[in-house]
Coordinates of C-alpha atoms in Angstrom, one line a residue:
M160 CA 20.9 87.0 -15.1
G161 CA 19.3 91.0 -15.4
A162 CA 18.0 93.0 -12.1
N163 CA 14.2 91.5 -13.0
T164 CA 15.0 88.1 -13.1
H165 CA 16.6 88.2 -9.3
S166 CA 14.8 86.1 -7.0
P167 CA 14.3 87.0 -3.3
A168 CA 16.2 84.8 -1.0
V169 CA 13.3 83.6 0.6
V170 CA 14.1 82.7 4.7
L171 CA 11.6 81.0 7.3
G172 CA 12.6 81.3 10.9
L173 CA 11.0 78.8 13.5
C174 CA 10.4 78.5 16.8
S175 CA 9.0 75.0 17.1
F176 CA 8.2 71.6 19.2
T177 CA 9.8 73.2 22.7
H178 CA 7.1 76.1 23.6
D179 CA 5.5 78.9 21.8
S180 CA 5.4 78.1 18.4
A181 CA 5.7 80.6 15.8
A182 CA 7.2 81.6 12.3
A183 CA 8.3 84.5 10.6
L184 CA 9.7 85.2 6.8
L185 CA 12.0 87.7 5.3
A186 CA 12.8 88.0 1.8
D187 CA 15.5 89.6 1.1
G188 CA 16.1 91.1 4.8
E189 CA 12.2 92.1 4.6
L190 CA 10.2 90.6 7.5
L191 CA 7.1 89.9 5.4
G192 CA 5.2 88.6 8.4
F193 CA 4.9 86.7 11.9
V194 CA 2.8 84.8 13.9
E195 CA 2.7 82.7 16.8
E196 CA 0.8 79.4 16.5
E197 CA -1.5 79.7 19.4
R198 CA -3.4 82.5 18.0
L199 CA -4.5 80.3 15.0
S200 CA -4.7 76.9 16.5
Q201 CA -6.4 78.0 19.8
R202 CA -4.0 76.0 22.1
K203 CA -1.7 78.2 24.2
H204 CA 1.9 78.0 24.7
T205 CA 1.1 74.7 21.9
K206 CA 5.0 73.5 21.2
D207 CA 3.5 71.7 17.7
Y208 CA 5.0 72.8 14.1
P209 CA 3.6 76.1 13.4
R210 CA 1.5 74.5 10.3
Q211 CA -0.8 76.8 9.9
A212 CA 1.4 80.4 10.8
I213 CA 3.5 78.9 7.7
D214 CA 0.5 78.4 5.7
W215 CA -0.7 81.6 6.0
L216 CA 3.2 83.3 5.4
L217 CA 3.8 81.5 2.2
S218 CA 0.6 82.2 0.9
E219 CA 0.2 85.6 1.9
A220 CA 4.2 85.8 0.2
G221 CA 2.7 83.8 -2.8
L222 CA 4.8 81.2 -2.3
T223 CA 5.1 77.5 -1.1
A224 CA 7.4 75.1 0.7
H225 CA 9.3 74.4 -2.3
D226 CA 10.6 78.2 -2.7
V227 CA 12.0 78.4 0.8
D228 CA 15.7 79.1 0.4
T229 CA 16.7 78.6 4.0
V230 CA 14.6 76.8 7.0
A231 CA 16.7 79.0 10.6
Y232 CA 15.6 76.9 13.9
N233 CA 16.2 78.5 16.9
F234 CA 18.2 75.7 18.3
Q235 CA 21.8 74.4 18.0
P236 CA 21.9 70.7 18.8
L237 CA 25.1 70.6 19.4
R238 CA 25.6 72.7 21.5
Y239 CA 23.9 70.8 24.4
L240 CA 26.3 68.2 23.8
A241 CA 28.7 70.3 25.4
E242 CA 26.6 69.5 29.0
V243 CA 27.4 66.0 29.1
P244 CA 31.3 66.1 30.6
A245 CA 30.5 69.5 32.0
A246 CA 28.2 67.4 33.9
A247 CA 30.4 65.2 35.6
R248 CA 31.9 68.0 38.0
L249 CA 28.0 67.4 39.2
A250 CA 29.5 63.9 40.3
L251 CA 32.3 66.0 42.8
A252 CA 29.7 67.2 45.1
T253 CA 27.6 65.2 47.3
G254 CA 24.6 67.3 47.0
T255 CA 24.2 67.0 43.4
R256 CA 26.0 63.5 43.0
D257 CA 22.7 62.0 42.0
R258 CA 21.3 64.3 39.5
A259 CA 25.1 64.3 37.2
L260 CA 24.6 60.7 35.4
H261 CA 20.8 61.8 34.9
R262 CA 21.7 65.6 33.6
A263 CA 24.1 64.4 31.0
S264 CA 21.9 61.8 29.6
G265 CA 19.4 64.7 29.7
F266 CA 21.4 67.2 27.6
A267 CA 22.3 64.1 25.2
K268 CA 18.7 63.5 24.4
V269 CA 18.0 66.3 23.6
A270 CA 20.9 67.2 21.2
Y271 CA 19.6 63.8 19.5
R272 CA 15.9 65.3 19.4
T273 CA 16.7 68.5 18.1
Q274 CA 19.3 67.0 15.6
K275 CA 15.9 64.8 14.5
R276 CA 13.9 67.8 14.2
L277 CA 16.2 69.8 11.9
Q278 CA 16.1 66.2 9.5
D279 CA 12.2 66.6 10.4
L280 CA 12.3 70.7 9.1
G281 CA 15.0 69.3 5.8
R282 CA 11.8 67.0 4.8
R283 CA 9.3 69.6 5.0
F284 CA 11.5 71.8 2.7
P285 CA 12.9 69.8 0.2
N286 CA 15.1 72.8 -1.5
A287 CA 15.6 74.2 1.6
R288 CA 18.6 74.4 4.2
V289 CA 18.2 74.2 7.1
R290 CA 19.9 76.0 9.3
P291 CA 20.5 76.0 13.2
V292 CA 20.9 79.1 15.1
Q293 CA 21.9 79.5 19.0
H294 CA 19.7 80.2 21.0
H295 CA 20.9 83.1 22.4
R296 CA 21.6 84.9 19.5
A297 CA 18.1 84.8 17.8
H298 CA 16.6 86.5 21.2
Q299 CA 19.3 89.3 21.1
L300 CA 18.6 90.0 17.2
A301 CA 15.2 90.0 17.5
A302 CA 15.4 92.3 20.6
F303 CA 18.4 94.6 19.0
A304 CA 17.0 94.5 15.3
S305 CA 13.6 95.3 17.0
S306 CA 15.0 98.7 18.4
G307 CA 16.2 100.5 15.2
W308 CA 19.3 101.6 17.3
S309 CA 22.8 101.4 15.7
E310 CA 24.3 100.1 19.1
S311 CA 23.2 99.0 22.4
A312 CA 24.0 96.4 25.3
V313 CA 21.7 93.5 24.8
L314 CA 21.3 91.3 27.8
V315 CA 19.4 88.1 27.2
V316 CA 18.1 86.5 30.5
D317 CA 15.7 83.4 30.2
S318 CA 15.5 79.7 31.8
L319 CA 17.7 77.7 29.4
G320 CA 18.9 78.4 25.6
E321 CA 20.7 75.1 25.3
R322 CA 23.4 75.6 27.3
Q323 CA 23.2 79.6 27.8
T324 CA 20.7 81.1 30.7
T325 CA 22.2 84.8 30.7
T326 CA 24.1 86.6 28.0
I327 CA 25.3 90.0 27.6
A328 CA 26.3 90.9 24.1
R329 CA 27.0 94.4 22.2
G330 CA 24.8 94.9 19.1
L331 CA 25.6 96.9 16.1
D332 CA 24.5 98.3 13.1
A333 CA 20.8 99.2 12.3
N334 CA 20.8 98.0 9.0
R335 CA 22.4 94.6 8.9
P336 CA 21.9 93.6 13.0
T337 CA 25.2 91.8 14.4
T338 CA 25.4 91.0 18.2
R339 CA 29.0 90.1 19.7
T340 CA 28.3 88.2 22.9
L341 CA 30.9 88.9 25.8
E342 CA 29.6 87.0 28.7
A343 CA 27.4 84.4 29.5
I344 CA 26.4 82.5 32.1
N345 CA 25.6 78.6 31.8
D346 CA 23.0 77.0 33.6
P347 CA 22.0 75.5 36.4
A348 CA 22.7 79.0 37.3
S349 CA 19.5 80.1 35.9
L350 CA 17.1 82.9 36.8
G351 CA 14.1 82.1 34.8
Y352 CA 14.2 78.5 35.9
V353 CA 14.0 79.5 39.9
Y354 CA 11.4 81.7 39.2
G355 CA 9.8 79.0 37.3
A356 CA 10.0 76.7 40.5
V357 CA 8.9 79.0 42.7
T358 CA 5.8 79.8 40.2
E359 CA 4.8 76.1 40.3
H360 CA 5.8 75.6 44.0
L361 CA 3.3 77.8 44.3
G362 CA 0.0 76.3 42.8
W363 CA 0.8 77.7 38.8
R364 CA 1.7 76.8 35.9
R365 CA 5.5 77.5 35.0
G366 CA 5.9 78.9 31.7
D367 CA 2.8 80.4 31.7
E368 CA 1.5 82.2 35.0
E369 CA 4.6 83.8 35.9
G370 CA 3.1 86.6 35.8
T371 CA 0.2 86.0 38.4
V372 CA 2.9 85.3 40.5
M373 CA 4.7 89.3 39.8
A374 CA 1.0 90.2 40.4
L375 CA 0.4 88.6 43.5
A376 CA 4.3 89.6 45.0
A377 CA 2.6 93.3 45.3
L378 CA 0.2 92.0 48.2
G379 CA 3.3 90.0 50.5
D380 CA 6.2 91.0 52.4
P381 CA 9.9 90.4 50.9
A382 CA 11.6 90.6 54.2
R383 CA 10.3 87.1 55.4
F384 CA 11.9 85.6 52.9
H385 CA 14.9 87.6 51.7
S386 CA 18.0 86.3 53.2
L387 CA 16.8 82.8 51.7
F388 CA 16.7 84.4 48.5
A389 CA 19.7 86.2 48.7
R390 CA 21.7 82.9 49.9
A391 CA 19.3 80.7 47.3
V392 CA 20.6 82.7 43.9
R393 CA 24.1 85.0 44.8
T394 CA 25.2 87.9 43.3
T395 CA 28.7 87.5 41.6
Q396 CA 31.4 90.5 40.3
T397 CA 29.9 89.4 36.8
G398 CA 26.6 87.2 37.5
F399 CA 25.1 85.2 39.6
F400 CA 25.0 81.6 41.4
V401 CA 22.3 79.5 42.2
D402 CA 22.8 77.4 45.4
P403 CA 22.2 73.7 44.7
S404 CA 21.1 73.2 48.0
Y405 CA 17.8 75.0 47.4
F406 CA 17.5 74.9 43.8
P407 CA 19.3 71.6 42.6
P408 CA 20.8 71.1 38.8
R409 CA 18.0 70.7 36.6
V410 CA 17.2 67.3 34.8
L411 CA 15.9 67.6 31.2
H412 CA 14.1 64.5 32.2
G413 CA 10.7 64.7 34.1
G414 CA 10.0 63.5 37.6
F415 CA 12.8 65.6 38.9
A416 CA 12.0 67.8 41.9
R417 CA 13.1 71.5 41.3
M418 CA 13.7 72.6 44.3
T419 CA 15.1 70.4 47.1
R420 CA 13.2 69.5 51.0
R421 CA 15.8 72.1 52.3
F422 CA 13.7 75.0 50.3
V423 CA 10.6 73.5 51.7
D424 CA 11.1 73.1 55.0
D425 CA 12.6 76.8 55.0
T426 CA 9.3 78.8 53.3
C427 CA 6.4 76.0 53.1
P428 CA 4.6 73.5 51.4
G429 CA 3.8 73.3 47.8
R430 CA 0.5 74.8 47.3
Q431 CA -2.3 73.2 45.6
P432 CA -4.5 75.2 42.7
D433 CA -7.4 74.6 44.1
E434 CA -5.9 76.1 48.2
P435 CA -7.0 79.7 50.0
L436 CA -3.6 81.6 49.2
Q437 CA -2.2 83.0 52.8
D438 CA 0.4 85.5 53.9
I439 CA 3.4 82.9 53.6
H440 CA 2.3 82.1 49.6
R441 CA 2.4 86.5 49.1
D442 CA 5.3 86.7 51.3
L443 CA 7.4 83.8 49.1
A444 CA 6.3 85.5 45.8
A445 CA 7.7 88.9 47.4
A446 CA 10.8 87.5 47.9
L447 CA 11.1 85.7 44.9
Q448 CA 10.4 89.1 43.0
A449 CA 12.2 91.3 44.9
R450 CA 15.4 88.7 44.5
T451 CA 14.9 88.6 40.6
E452 CA 14.6 92.3 40.5
E453 CA 18.2 92.9 42.2
V454 CA 19.8 90.6 39.7
M455 CA 18.5 92.3 36.8
V456 CA 19.4 95.2 38.1
H457 CA 23.2 94.0 39.0
L458 CA 23.1 92.3 35.4
A459 CA 22.0 95.5 33.9
R460 CA 24.6 97.5 35.7
R461 CA 27.4 94.9 34.3
A462 CA 26.0 95.4 30.4
Q463 CA 26.2 99.0 30.8
L464 CA 30.4 98.0 32.4
V465 CA 30.9 96.0 29.9
T466 CA 29.7 97.4 26.9
G467 CA 30.0 101.0 27.7
S468 CA 26.5 101.4 26.2
R469 CA 24.2 103.9 26.8
R470 CA 21.2 101.8 25.8
L471 CA 20.1 98.4 26.4
C472 CA 17.9 96.3 24.7
L473 CA 16.2 93.2 27.1
G474 CA 15.2 89.6 25.5
G475 CA 14.5 86.7 26.9
G476 CA 11.3 85.2 29.0
V477 CA 12.4 87.0 32.0
A478 CA 12.6 90.1 29.9
T479 CA 8.4 89.4 30.3
N480 CA 8.8 90.9 34.2
C481 CA 7.5 94.3 33.5
V482 CA 8.3 95.2 37.1
S483 CA 12.3 94.2 36.7
V484 CA 12.4 96.5 33.7
G485 CA 10.9 99.0 34.9
R486 CA 13.7 98.9 38.5
I487 CA 16.5 98.8 35.3
I488 CA 15.1 102.2 34.2
E489 CA 14.6 103.7 37.4
A490 CA 18.1 103.1 38.9
D491 CA 19.2 105.6 35.4
I492 CA 21.9 102.9 33.8
F493 CA 20.9 103.7 30.7
D494 CA 19.7 107.0 28.6
E495 CA 16.6 104.6 27.4
V496 CA 15.7 100.6 27.7
F497 CA 14.0 98.8 24.8
V498 CA 12.3 94.9 25.2
P499 CA 10.7 93.7 21.7
P500 CA 7.2 93.4 21.2
A501 CA 7.8 89.3 21.8
P502 CA 10.9 89.1 24.5
G503 CA 10.0 85.2 24.3
D504 CA 10.8 82.1 22.4
A505 CA 8.2 82.8 20.2
G506 CA 10.0 86.0 19.1
T507 CA 13.2 84.1 18.2
A508 CA 11.5 82.8 15.2
I509 CA 12.6 86.9 13.9
G510 CA 16.0 86.2 15.4
A511 CA 17.1 83.3 13.8
A512 CA 15.7 84.3 10.5
I513 CA 17.8 87.5 11.1
A514 CA 20.4 85.9 12.0
T515 CA 20.5 83.5 8.4
H516 CA 19.7 86.4 6.1
C517 CA 23.2 88.3 7.8
D518 CA 25.6 85.4 7.5
S519 CA 24.3 84.5 4.3
G520 CA 25.7 87.6 2.6
N521 CA 23.4 88.9 1.0
S522 CA 23.4 92.5 0.4
K523 CA 20.0 93.6 1.3
G524 CA 19.8 95.1 4.8
I525 CA 17.2 94.1 7.3
A526 CA 13.7 95.9 6.7
G527 CA 10.3 95.6 8.6
V528 CA 11.6 94.9 11.5
T529 CA 12.0 97.6 13.6
R530 CA 9.6 98.7 16.8
S531 CA 7.2 96.5 14.2
C532 CA 4.3 94.7 16.3
Y533 CA 0.9 94.3 14.3
L534 CA 2.6 91.3 12.1
G535 CA -0.1 88.7 11.5
P536 CA -2.8 87.9 9.7
T537 CA -5.9 90.4 8.8
Y538 CA -9.3 90.1 8.6
P539 CA -10.6 93.2 7.0
D540 CA -13.7 92.5 5.7
P541 CA -14.9 89.2 7.5
A542 CA -18.4 87.5 6.1
L543 CA -19.5 86.8 9.7
D544 CA -21.9 84.1 9.7
L545 CA -23.2 84.2 13.7
S546 CA -25.6 81.0 13.6
P547 CA -23.3 79.4 16.1
W548 CA -23.1 82.2 18.7
P549 CA -27.5 82.5 18.3
G550 CA -27.3 85.3 21.0
L551 CA -25.3 87.9 19.0
T552 CA -26.8 90.6 16.9
Q553 CA -24.4 92.7 15.0
K554 CA -24.2 96.3 13.1
I555 CA -22.3 97.8 11.5
L556 CA -20.9 101.2 12.2
G557 CA -20.2 104.6 10.0
T558 CA -17.2 106.2 9.5
E559 CA -17.3 107.9 13.6
T560 CA -15.9 104.5 15.0
A561 CA -14.2 106.0 16.9
E562 CA -15.9 108.5 18.8
F563 CA -18.8 105.7 19.0
L564 CA -16.1 103.0 20.5
A565 CA -14.7 106.0 23.0
D566 CA -18.5 107.6 24.0
Q567 CA -19.4 103.4 24.7
L568 CA -16.9 103.2 27.3
A569 CA -17.3 106.3 28.7
H570 CA -20.6 104.9 29.9
G571 CA -18.7 102.1 31.4
V572 CA -19.1 99.4 28.4
I573 CA -16.7 96.6 28.7
V574 CA -15.4 96.1 24.9
G575 CA -13.5 93.5 23.3
L576 CA -11.5 94.9 20.2
F577 CA -10.6 93.1 17.0
Q578 CA -9.2 95.6 14.0
G579 CA -6.1 95.1 12.2
A580 CA -2.9 92.4 11.8
V581 CA -2.6 90.1 15.5
E582 CA -0.3 91.5 17.4
A583 CA 3.3 89.6 18.1
G584 CA 4.1 89.3 21.6
P585 CA 1.7 88.1 25.4
R586 CA 0.4 91.8 25.8
A587 CA -2.3 93.6 24.1
L588 CA -1.1 95.7 22.1
G589 CA -4.3 97.6 20.4
N590 CA -5.6 95.2 18.1
R591 CA -6.8 92.4 20.1
S592 CA -7.3 94.2 23.5
I593 CA -10.1 94.3 25.9
L594 CA -10.9 98.3 26.7
A595 CA -12.5 99.5 30.1
S596 CA -12.8 103.0 31.5
P597 CA -10.4 102.8 34.1
L598 CA -12.8 105.4 35.7
E599 CA -15.8 103.0 36.4
P600 CA -16.3 102.3 40.1
G601 CA -15.1 98.4 40.8
V602 CA -14.2 97.9 37.3
V603 CA -11.2 95.6 37.9
E604 CA -12.9 93.4 40.4
R605 CA -15.9 93.2 37.4
L606 CA -12.9 92.3 34.5
N607 CA -11.2 90.1 36.8
A608 CA -14.2 88.2 38.0
T609 CA -16.6 88.5 34.9
V610 CA -14.6 88.9 31.8
K611 CA -11.2 87.5 32.4
F612 CA -12.3 84.6 35.2
R613 CA -8.7 85.3 37.1
E614 CA -7.5 85.9 40.6
P615 CA -8.9 88.8 41.8
F616 CA -5.6 90.5 42.9
R617 CA -4.4 90.7 39.6
P618 CA -4.3 94.6 38.0
F619 CA -4.9 96.1 34.5
A620 CA -2.5 98.1 32.2
P621 CA -3.3 101.3 31.0
M622 CA -2.8 103.0 27.8
V623 CA -2.5 106.7 27.3
V624 CA -1.7 108.8 24.2
A625 CA 2.1 109.3 24.4
E626 CA 1.8 113.0 24.5
R627 CA 0.1 112.8 28.0
A628 CA 1.8 109.8 29.2
K629 CA 4.3 112.2 31.5
E630 CA 1.4 113.7 33.0
F631 CA 0.5 110.2 35.3
F632 CA 3.5 108.3 34.8
A633 CA 6.9 108.9 36.0
L634 CA 9.2 106.1 33.3
G635 CA 10.1 109.2 31.4
Q636 CA 10.1 107.2 28.2
E637 CA 8.1 105.6 25.9
A638 CA 6.5 102.1 26.6
P639 CA 4.7 101.1 23.2
F640 CA 4.8 97.2 24.0
M641 CA 3.7 96.9 27.8
S642 CA 6.7 95.7 28.7
M643 CA 7.5 98.1 32.0
A644 CA 6.1 98.7 35.2
S645 CA 6.0 102.5 35.9
Q646 CA 5.8 104.6 39.2
V647 CA 2.4 106.8 39.0
T648 CA 2.0 110.6 39.6
E649 CA -0.7 111.7 42.4
A650 CA -2.8 112.5 39.2
A651 CA -3.0 109.1 38.8
R652 CA -3.9 108.3 42.0
Q653 CA -6.3 111.0 42.2
R654 CA -8.2 110.6 39.0
I655 CA -7.8 106.7 37.2
P656 CA -6.3 104.6 40.8
A657 CA -7.9 101.5 38.8
I658 CA -4.7 101.1 37.5
V659 CA -2.6 101.2 40.1
H660 CA -1.3 98.1 41.5
A661 CA -0.4 97.3 44.9
N662 CA 3.0 97.8 44.5
G663 CA 2.3 102.0 43.4
T664 CA 3.0 100.8 39.8
A665 CA 1.1 100.6 36.8
R666 CA 2.3 98.3 33.5
L667 CA 2.2 101.7 31.0
Q668 CA 1.5 101.8 27.0
T669 CA 2.5 104.3 25.8
V670 CA 0.2 105.1 22.1
T671 CA 1.3 107.1 19.1
E672 CA -0.2 108.2 16.3
W673 CA 2.2 106.4 14.2
Q674 CA 2.3 103.3 16.0
N675 CA -1.6 102.8 16.3
P676 CA -4.1 105.6 14.3
F677 CA -7.0 103.9 15.8
M678 CA -6.1 103.7 19.3
H679 CA -5.1 106.9 19.3
E680 CA -8.1 108.5 18.1
V681 CA -10.2 106.3 20.3
L682 CA -8.0 107.6 23.2
T683 CA -7.9 111.3 22.1
A684 CA -11.7 111.1 21.9
F685 CA -12.3 109.5 25.3
G686 CA -9.7 112.1 27.0
R687 CA -12.1 114.9 25.2
I688 CA -15.4 113.1 26.9
T689 CA -13.8 112.3 30.5
G690 CA -10.4 114.7 30.5
T691 CA -8.6 111.8 30.9
P692 CA -6.8 110.2 28.0
V693 CA -6.2 106.5 29.5
L694 CA -7.8 103.4 29.2
I695 CA -8.1 100.2 30.9
N696 CA -6.1 97.5 28.3
T697 CA -6.3 93.9 28.6
S698 CA -5.5 91.0 26.2
L699 CA -8.5 89.7 23.8
N700 CA -9.2 86.7 25.6
V701 CA -9.9 84.8 29.1
K702 CA -7.9 83.1 31.5
G703 CA -6.3 79.6 29.7
K704 CA -7.1 80.6 26.4
P705 CA -5.1 82.1 23.5
I706 CA -4.5 86.1 22.4
C707 CA -8.0 85.6 19.9
G708 CA -5.8 85.2 16.9
T709 CA -8.9 85.4 14.7
P710 CA -13.0 86.5 14.4
D711 CA -14.3 82.8 15.6
M712 CA -11.8 83.0 18.5
A713 CA -13.3 86.6 19.4
L714 CA -16.7 85.9 18.7
D715 CA -16.4 83.0 21.7
C716 CA -14.7 84.8 23.3
L717 CA -17.9 87.5 23.2
A718 CA -20.1 84.6 23.8
N719 CA -18.6 83.1 26.7
S720 CA -17.0 85.7 28.6
G721 CA -18.5 88.9 30.5
L722 CA -17.5 91.4 27.6
D723 CA -20.5 93.5 27.0
A724 CA -20.0 94.3 23.1
L725 CA -17.3 93.4 20.1
L726 CA -16.2 96.0 17.8
L727 CA -14.9 93.5 15.0
E728 CA -13.6 95.1 12.2
G729 CA -16.5 97.9 11.7
R730 CA -19.3 95.4 13.3
W731 CA -20.4 96.5 16.3
I732 CA -21.6 92.9 18.1
T733 CA -23.7 92.9 21.1
K734 CA -25.3 90.1 23.3

């Protein structure tokens, strides 16, 4: 067979049926695209089969379901079964005896259900092998491959992947990435589980609003419950242990409490979502967050010790805790820390696809993954029909779009921005953003109350041109994906206090001309007008809704929020 007749090996990576459904497509190792289903379906954190994401990927590549060679799935069903005999040990202890049988049966049922899902995927792609990939390996490869480094430590911390909750690995080779797990911690020792349980106890949605608890923590006193969390989540030489007298072992059935009566008695009753916040809620959030930071720094030190590496990649849901990431950077354990744009389960679609490609023996290296976040659908010339939104009007802007936007922002206009490809991950990275001037009085209050419709204590993140970041932020490294909280300089406190949270930090995004030329131009122009090349950047959505992936979603956001205007692919749309 001649070289010209080569058909690329097509790997479809999937996160599906659990939460944060997403799809990624590799052809001969090149990442052709990635998108989270919620950005197209408008159902936040959806667990649905990512039909729209897959349809877009295959259409863009000129392929059909029959052309997919391998479907890479982000869980391995047989690994759940190992917990069935392990759960028997819980029957030996009085405090966990009542959960042992339920836990064993729950893990067995999930193993069976996952196997059925693999069979379902096989029917959807008749010419494909369906290959399950260990969950933490998918996390590891998604993080390490995105870094572009040739070697690093890789720390994954989440709620649960089969049995694992925490892994330390070493990543090697930027061209054909591999990771080797050196240490692992299994459930029921789970930092993500504890954080989710307390999030729910405080009246917010587990698996969605942990960031709200992280923000609330800055307003509380961690000392009040510090000793409780030190007992409940105890560090060990190689990791940590969760005390079942506070957080009983997970049962994969509904109806089982995630915390004990002892925890409630020692803290406070569960808060209903509509109940007012009290100091005790703030203090509980503060202690939870402080302990999370302590354990994450402890794990980072362990990762450095066992790998000997001077660089760290982070993955898993707990890696979205930007304050903990900032603490690791401040601890100066590593020369540089990297968090991919989609560190949670959605990103494992990419990691599973990479694992499958590299295991296949295909000689082609991985391409299109390094530092990439603008990976989803584009709408470069949308034919906008505004009739469903009768209050909206539009005009076409000329060539000076960045200068125009910067001027509007400098005059206090709050603008939604919809340009280019949909970003990967939960942060606004400058293509689906709400932008505002941090110099405008009362801007945080206005954004929370009338634009985002969220709690008044929630902070807003700054974006800054990378070449001037050190004037305002003390992080000491680039933060391209808004995943790291940084201490701020005196100049930031004086000139842009709106972006400084109550704990003295800001969740920073640095922008280079290479990464996002348009946003770099806007920031530069805003700096020229105001003297401060910093903007508030938050995701283009309102609370409870996914980031707007389509023009219609963006127009809905403009029409039904306090946004003043929307810049949608060169069209200036106002009410």
